[in-house]
mmCIF file of C-alpha atoms in Angstrom:
data_model
loop_
_atom_site.group_PDB
_atom_site.id
_atom_site.type_symbol
_atom_site.label_atom_id
_atom_site.label_comp_id
_atom_site.label_asym_id
_atom_site.label_seq_id
_atom_site.Cartn_x
_atom_site.Cartn_y
_atom_site.Cartn_z
ATOM 1 C CA MET A 1 45.556 75.693 38.613
ATOM 2 C CA THR A 2 45.468 75.867 34.828
ATOM 3 C CA GLN A 3 42.803 74.209 32.705
ATOM 4 C CA ASN A 4 45.339 71.753 31.247
ATOM 5 C CA TYR A 5 46.476 70.740 34.737
ATOM 6 C CA ARG A 6 42.885 70.091 35.821
ATOM 7 C CA GLN A 7 42.088 68.158 32.665
ATOM 8 C CA ALA A 8 45.208 66.018 32.942
ATOM 9 C CA LEU A 9 44.461 65.186 36.584
ATOM 10 C CA MET A 10 40.852 64.288 35.884
ATOM 11 C CA LEU A 11 41.677 62.155 32.862
ATOM 12 C CA ARG A 12 44.267 60.211 34.845
ATOM 13 C CA ALA A 13 42.443 59.921 38.169
ATOM 14 C CA GLU A 14 38.814 59.592 37.103
ATOM 15 C CA CYS A 15 39.062 58.012 33.662
ATOM 16 C CA ASN A 16 42.257 56.000 34.163
ATOM 17 C CA TYR A 17 43.661 57.300 30.889
ATOM 18 C CA THR A 18 47.196 56.407 29.908
ATOM 19 C CA PHE A 19 49.750 59.135 29.252
ATOM 20 C CA GLU A 20 49.338 58.442 25.550
ATOM 21 C CA GLN A 21 45.572 58.955 25.753
ATOM 22 C CA ILE A 22 45.942 62.136 27.800
ATOM 23 C CA ALA A 23 48.409 63.477 25.269
ATOM 24 C CA GLU A 24 45.964 62.755 22.462
ATOM 25 C CA VAL A 25 43.051 64.491 24.207
ATOM 26 C CA LEU A 26 45.109 67.542 25.175
ATOM 27 C CA GLU A 27 46.901 67.612 21.818
ATOM 28 C CA VAL A 28 50.373 67.527 23.356
ATOM 29 C CA THR A 29 53.244 65.065 23.270
ATOM 30 C CA GLU A 30 53.297 62.121 25.658
ATOM 31 C CA ASP A 31 56.299 63.623 27.445
ATOM 32 C CA ASN A 32 54.409 66.885 27.833
ATOM 33 C CA ALA A 33 51.409 65.016 29.250
ATOM 34 C CA ARG A 34 53.688 63.435 31.864
ATOM 35 C CA GLN A 35 55.090 66.859 32.722
ATOM 36 C CA LEU A 36 51.611 68.373 32.986
ATOM 37 C CA LEU A 37 50.569 65.681 35.441
ATOM 38 C CA SER A 38 53.715 66.121 37.495
ATOM 39 C CA ARG A 39 53.188 69.873 37.722
ATOM 40 C CA ALA A 40 49.482 69.449 38.410
ATOM 41 C CA ARG A 41 50.178 67.083 41.314
ATOM 42 C CA LYS A 42 52.750 69.506 42.703
ATOM 43 C CA LYS A 43 50.282 72.400 42.447
ATOM 44 C CA LEU A 44 47.526 70.349 44.078
ATOM 45 C CA LYS A 45 49.856 69.524 46.957
ATOM 46 C CA GLU A 46 50.707 73.228 47.389
ATOM 47 C CA ILE A 47 47.008 74.116 47.472
ATOM 48 C CA TYR A 48 46.304 71.360 49.959
ATOM 49 C CA LEU A 49 49.103 72.460 52.283
ATOM 50 C CA THR A 50 48.263 76.147 51.986
ATOM 51 C CA TYR A 51 44.587 75.774 52.833
ATOM 52 C CA ASN A 52 44.829 72.697 55.062
ATOM 53 C CA ILE A 53 42.021 71.030 53.162
#
């Protein structure tokens, strides 16, 4: 999982940041922040299913 994916997930899940705040921290657009989170969740699900965590 990329660093941006991990950061986006942590900011949303642990810090309850909005998409706007995540975008600001990661220096991306709000739409890109939404896409990062979507891809990060998908990747996390793949990891979970692969390793049966």
